[in-house]
Amino acid sequence: MKKILKRVLVATMALSMGLASASCSSKKSITVEKGKLSMATNAYFPPYEYYEGNKIIGIDAEIAEAVAKKLGLELVIWDVEFDSIIAGVSSNKYDIGMAGMTVTEDRKKAVNFSKTYATGIQSIIVKEGSEITDIDVLSAGTYKVGVQQGTTGDIYMTDDLGEDRVVRYSKGNDAVLALSTDKVDAVVIDNEPAKSFVAANDGLKILETPYAVEDYAMCLNKNNTELLEKIDKALEELTADGTIKAIIEKYIPSNG
Ligand code: GLN
């Protein structure tokens, strides 16, 4: 019985080794589509990703472009819902997710993260004259909070305030519009998009005390460690030569 089992195992191993070498000889691509780096993002998150005409630009788009260039790949950007990015990357639909995405322990269970390339802050937006002055006042009341679905703002607020007090929107700007029209009392969202949304909508302000400080990174499929190593090396080089700092400063001039 044992012998049979062993033989079956050996045969299975031989078969899988054969398959592996067959795929090696056909030069298996380390990206979903050969010669391309496909990036999933949600392009309503200025200044990290947003539309200028029909082109997606921003910090993430430019850093991804610089990384792709180093890897000899052509960057292709897909604009999808934020909370479908991780599923798309783990099912090999896209090579990377890059969307001002915060590194969290929970997400690490589904995807790998590259080296961090930027810091994010969760901020609280309220209407000017609001009685909400900080997170404690917000938490203690019965206020409703608008968030972008599936973001860390959503996760933290749902944990802290409970399901009933959180209203989810697919785009950050929709949450901000809900605040302007009194459908919610506050919005919790990343600081840089918060600044753009507040600048574009009268009568809103960002509370001075940040709610959480976070690291942004690209997410990749757990099995694609080869691409992860290459991307990390590229990010290291782009950090060392000042490219990343210059890109961030271009979009956030006060940053440095
Ligand atoms: N940093 C937040 C997160 O990762 C929001 C990102 C986003 O909305 N694009 O959840």
Short mmCIF file of C-alpha atoms and ligand atoms in Angstrom, two decimals:
data_model
loop_
_atom_site.label_atom_id
_atom_site.label_comp_id
_atom_site.label_asym_id
_atom_site.label_seq_id
_atom_site.Cartn_x
_atom_site.Cartn_y
_atom_site.Cartn_z
CA MET A 1 0.00 0.00 0.00
CA LYS A 2 2.77 2.32 1.06
CA LYS A 3 4.75 1.47 -2.06
CA ILE A 4 1.83 2.30 -4.32
CA LEU A 5 1.36 5.62 -2.57
CA LYS A 6 5.05 6.39 -3.00
CA ARG A 7 4.92 5.58 -6.70
CA VAL A 8 1.91 7.76 -7.20
CA LEU A 9 3.70 10.58 -5.41
CA VAL A 10 6.83 10.18 -7.48
CA ALA A 11 4.76 10.10 -10.66
CA THR A 12 2.89 13.25 -9.60
CA MET A 13 6.15 15.01 -8.78
CA ALA A 14 7.65 14.04 -12.12
CA LEU A 15 4.57 15.31 -13.88
CA SER A 16 4.59 18.64 -12.09
CA MET A 17 8.34 19.04 -12.63
CA GLY A 18 7.78 18.32 -16.32
CA LEU A 19 5.08 20.95 -16.46
CA ALA A 20 7.26 23.43 -14.61
CA SER A 21 10.15 22.95 -17.01
CA ALA A 22 7.80 23.14 -19.98
CA SER A 23 6.53 26.49 -18.76
CA CYS A 24 10.10 27.64 -18.13
CA SER A 25 11.20 26.77 -21.60
CA SER A 26 8.35 28.83 -23.04
CA LYS A 27 9.70 31.74 -20.91
CA LYS A 28 6.72 32.19 -18.65
CA SER A 29 5.99 35.88 -18.18
CA ILE A 30 6.17 37.28 -14.66
CA THR A 31 3.30 39.62 -15.47
CA VAL A 32 -0.29 38.77 -16.37
CA GLU A 33 0.28 39.96 -19.92
CA LYS A 34 3.77 39.61 -21.36
CA GLY A 35 5.60 42.91 -21.66
CA LYS A 36 2.95 44.81 -19.70
CA LEU A 37 2.54 45.86 -16.09
CA SER A 38 -1.16 46.03 -15.36
CA MET A 39 -2.12 48.21 -12.46
CA ALA A 40 -5.56 48.32 -10.86
CA THR A 41 -6.55 51.59 -9.25
CA ASN A 42 -9.59 53.69 -8.41
CA ALA A 43 -9.00 56.94 -10.25
CA TYR A 44 -11.01 59.25 -7.99
CA PHE A 45 -8.34 59.72 -5.37
CA PRO A 46 -6.44 62.94 -6.08
CA PRO A 47 -3.53 63.60 -6.09
CA TYR A 48 -2.61 59.89 -6.16
CA GLU A 49 -4.84 58.99 -9.12
CA TYR A 50 -7.37 61.06 -11.00
CA TYR A 51 -8.44 61.91 -14.52
CA GLU A 52 -7.02 64.71 -16.58
CA GLY A 53 -9.18 64.49 -19.70
CA ASN A 54 -9.32 60.75 -20.27
CA LYS A 55 -5.83 60.08 -18.95
CA ILE A 56 -5.22 58.84 -15.41
CA ILE A 57 -2.47 60.85 -13.77
CA GLY A 58 -1.17 61.37 -10.23
CA ILE A 59 1.51 60.24 -7.80
CA ASP A 60 0.70 56.52 -8.09
CA ALA A 61 0.41 56.65 -11.88
CA GLU A 62 3.80 58.38 -12.18
CA ILE A 63 5.58 56.10 -9.71
CA ALA A 64 4.11 53.03 -11.44
CA GLU A 65 5.27 54.45 -14.79
CA ALA A 66 8.81 54.88 -13.45
CA VAL A 67 8.81 51.34 -12.02
CA ALA A 68 7.46 49.87 -15.28
CA LYS A 69 10.18 51.68 -17.22
CA LYS A 70 12.88 50.19 -14.99
CA LEU A 71 11.41 46.74 -15.53
CA GLY A 72 11.18 47.24 -19.30
CA LEU A 73 7.38 46.93 -19.20
CA GLU A 74 4.55 49.00 -20.60
CA LEU A 75 2.21 50.31 -17.88
CA VAL A 76 -1.51 49.68 -18.36
CA ILE A 77 -3.88 51.26 -15.82
CA TRP A 78 -7.34 49.83 -15.05
CA ASP A 79 -9.84 52.02 -13.20
CA VAL A 80 -11.95 49.77 -10.96
CA GLU A 81 -13.84 49.95 -7.65
CA PHE A 82 -11.39 50.30 -4.75
CA ASP A 83 -12.73 47.27 -2.95
CA SER A 84 -12.29 45.01 -5.98
CA ILE A 85 -8.56 45.69 -6.32
CA ILE A 86 -7.30 43.06 -3.87
CA ALA A 87 -9.57 40.36 -5.31
CA GLY A 88 -8.39 41.27 -8.83
CA VAL A 89 -4.74 41.06 -7.84
CA SER A 90 -5.15 37.79 -5.97
CA SER A 91 -6.95 36.22 -8.93
CA ASN A 92 -4.18 37.37 -11.31
CA LYS A 93 -6.39 39.78 -13.22
CA TYR A 94 -3.90 42.57 -12.54
CA ASP A 95 -0.20 42.53 -11.60
CA ILE A 96 -0.37 45.29 -9.02
CA GLY A 97 -2.90 47.29 -7.09
CA MET A 98 -1.81 50.85 -6.51
CA ALA A 99 -4.43 53.18 -5.13
CA GLY A 100 -3.11 55.06 -2.13
CA MET A 101 -3.56 51.65 -0.57
CA THR A 102 -2.75 51.31 3.11
CA VAL A 103 -0.75 48.32 4.28
CA THR A 104 -2.85 46.43 6.84
CA GLU A 105 -2.35 43.08 8.59
CA ASP A 106 -5.69 41.90 7.29
CA ARG A 107 -4.91 42.73 3.66
CA LYS A 108 -1.53 41.00 4.06
CA LYS A 109 -3.42 37.74 4.43
CA ALA A 110 -4.65 38.09 0.83
CA VAL A 111 -1.81 39.92 -0.95
CA ASN A 112 1.84 40.85 -0.60
CA PHE A 113 2.85 44.49 -0.25
CA SER A 114 5.82 46.20 -1.84
CA LYS A 115 8.05 48.59 0.02
CA THR A 116 6.22 51.66 1.23
CA TYR A 117 6.48 54.70 -1.03
CA ALA A 118 4.32 57.25 0.83
CA THR A 119 2.56 58.03 4.09
CA GLY A 120 -1.17 58.58 4.36
CA ILE A 121 -3.26 60.12 7.11
CA GLN A 122 -6.91 59.41 7.83
CA SER A 123 -8.61 62.76 8.31
CA ILE A 124 -12.04 63.85 9.44
CA ILE A 125 -13.99 66.30 7.26
CA VAL A 126 -16.94 68.20 8.75
CA LYS A 127 -19.07 71.17 7.75
CA GLU A 128 -17.77 74.55 8.86
CA GLY A 129 -19.38 75.39 12.21
CA SER A 130 -19.96 71.70 13.02
CA GLU A 131 -20.09 70.76 16.69
CA ILE A 132 -17.80 67.82 15.88
CA THR A 133 -14.37 69.05 16.90
CA ASP A 134 -12.45 65.79 17.16
CA ILE A 135 -12.73 62.01 16.98
CA ASP A 136 -13.94 61.75 20.60
CA VAL A 137 -16.91 64.04 19.97
CA LEU A 138 -17.62 62.17 16.75
CA SER A 139 -17.48 58.76 18.47
CA ALA A 140 -19.49 59.77 21.53
CA GLY A 141 -22.51 61.11 19.64
CA THR A 142 -24.97 59.48 17.30
CA TYR A 143 -23.41 61.12 14.27
CA LYS A 144 -23.29 59.33 10.95
CA VAL A 145 -20.02 59.10 9.03
CA GLY A 146 -19.55 58.79 5.28
CA VAL A 147 -16.68 56.66 4.01
CA GLN A 148 -15.39 55.18 0.80
CA GLN A 149 -16.37 51.53 0.72
CA GLY A 150 -13.66 49.04 1.69
CA THR A 151 -11.08 51.66 2.68
CA THR A 152 -9.32 51.85 6.01
CA GLY A 153 -11.61 54.79 6.86
CA ASP A 154 -14.54 52.40 6.41
CA ILE A 155 -12.86 49.59 8.39
CA TYR A 156 -11.83 51.78 11.35
CA MET A 157 -15.14 53.67 11.53
CA THR A 158 -17.16 50.46 11.36
CA ASP A 159 -15.02 49.03 14.18
CA ASP A 160 -15.26 52.17 16.30
CA LEU A 161 -18.81 53.41 15.65
CA GLY A 162 -20.61 50.28 14.49
CA GLU A 163 -22.26 49.32 11.24
CA ASP A 164 -25.37 51.52 11.77
CA ARG A 165 -23.49 54.80 11.89
CA VAL A 166 -21.36 54.27 8.78
CA VAL A 167 -22.64 55.15 5.30
CA ARG A 168 -20.56 53.71 2.45
CA TYR A 169 -20.01 55.29 -0.96
CA SER A 170 -18.11 53.88 -3.90
CA LYS A 171 -16.18 57.13 -4.43
CA GLY A 172 -14.70 59.43 -1.79
CA ASN A 173 -16.20 62.46 -3.49
CA ASP A 174 -19.70 60.98 -3.19
CA ALA A 175 -19.18 60.75 0.58
CA VAL A 176 -18.11 64.40 0.60
CA LEU A 177 -21.19 65.42 -1.41
CA ALA A 178 -23.33 63.55 1.12
CA LEU A 179 -21.73 65.67 3.85
CA SER A 180 -22.44 68.88 1.93
CA THR A 181 -26.10 67.87 1.64
CA ASP A 182 -26.40 66.84 5.32
CA LYS A 183 -26.85 63.13 4.65
CA VAL A 184 -23.89 62.42 6.94
CA ASP A 185 -22.24 64.49 9.71
CA ALA A 186 -18.61 63.78 8.88
CA VAL A 187 -16.40 61.98 6.37
CA VAL A 188 -13.31 59.96 7.25
CA ILE A 189 -10.90 59.74 4.34
CA ASP A 190 -7.22 60.04 3.45
CA ASN A 191 -5.82 63.51 3.99
CA GLU A 192 -4.64 64.43 0.49
CA PRO A 193 -7.90 63.57 -1.31
CA ALA A 194 -9.66 65.25 1.63
CA LYS A 195 -7.82 68.49 0.82
CA SER A 196 -8.87 68.33 -2.84
CA PHE A 197 -12.49 67.56 -1.98
CA VAL A 198 -12.67 70.36 0.60
CA ALA A 199 -11.12 72.81 -1.85
CA ALA A 200 -13.72 71.88 -4.46
CA ASN A 201 -16.75 72.07 -2.12
CA ASP A 202 -17.64 75.23 -0.15
CA GLY A 203 -18.38 75.16 3.55
CA LEU A 204 -16.27 72.16 4.56
CA LYS A 205 -13.16 71.84 6.69
CA ILE A 206 -10.68 69.19 7.80
CA LEU A 207 -10.28 68.73 11.55
CA GLU A 208 -6.78 69.41 12.75
CA THR A 209 -6.23 66.20 14.67
CA PRO A 210 -5.56 63.30 12.31
CA TYR A 211 -7.33 60.06 13.00
CA ALA A 212 -4.64 57.58 11.90
CA VAL A 213 -1.25 57.58 10.17
CA GLU A 214 -0.64 54.87 7.58
CA ASP A 215 1.80 53.52 4.99
CA TYR A 216 0.93 53.27 1.30
CA ALA A 217 2.30 50.44 -0.84
CA MET A 218 1.54 48.47 -4.01
CA CYS A 219 -0.16 45.11 -3.51
CA LEU A 220 0.77 42.02 -5.51
CA ASN A 221 -0.37 38.43 -5.88
CA LYS A 222 1.02 36.29 -3.03
CA ASN A 223 2.63 33.85 -5.50
CA ASN A 224 4.42 36.43 -7.60
CA THR A 225 7.47 36.98 -5.41
CA GLU A 226 9.67 37.37 -8.50
CA LEU A 227 7.79 40.48 -9.58
CA LEU A 228 7.69 41.71 -5.97
CA GLU A 229 11.49 41.52 -5.72
CA LYS A 230 11.93 43.40 -8.99
CA ILE A 231 9.42 46.07 -7.97
CA ASP A 232 11.02 46.50 -4.55
CA LYS A 233 14.43 46.91 -6.16
CA ALA A 234 13.02 49.50 -8.57
CA LEU A 235 11.30 51.36 -5.70
CA GLU A 236 14.56 51.34 -3.74
CA GLU A 237 16.46 52.83 -6.69
CA LEU A 238 13.74 55.41 -7.35
CA THR A 239 13.83 56.40 -3.68
CA ALA A 240 17.64 56.60 -3.62
CA ASP A 241 17.87 58.80 -6.71
CA GLY A 242 15.13 61.16 -5.52
CA THR A 243 12.60 60.29 -8.26
CA ILE A 244 9.81 59.34 -5.83
CA LYS A 245 10.36 62.44 -3.69
CA ALA A 246 10.22 64.62 -6.81
CA ILE A 247 6.98 62.99 -7.99
CA ILE A 248 5.34 63.46 -4.58
CA GLU A 249 6.53 67.07 -4.40
CA LYS A 250 5.16 67.76 -7.85
CA TYR A 251 1.65 66.86 -6.66
CA ILE A 252 1.95 67.88 -2.98
CA PRO A 253 4.20 70.96 -3.06
CA SER A 254 4.09 71.58 0.69
CA ASN A 255 5.37 68.10 1.42
CA GLY A 256 9.08 68.77 1.42
N1 GLN B 1 -5.70 54.48 2.13
C1 GLN B 1 -7.04 54.00 2.13
C2 GLN B 1 -7.06 52.50 2.09
O1 GLN B 1 -6.14 51.87 1.69
C3 GLN B 1 -7.88 54.57 1.00
C4 GLN B 1 -7.41 54.28 -0.37
C5 GLN B 1 -8.37 54.71 -1.46
O2 GLN B 1 -9.49 55.11 -1.22
N2 GLN B 1 -7.93 54.71 -2.68
O3 GLN B 1 -8.03 51.89 2.43
#
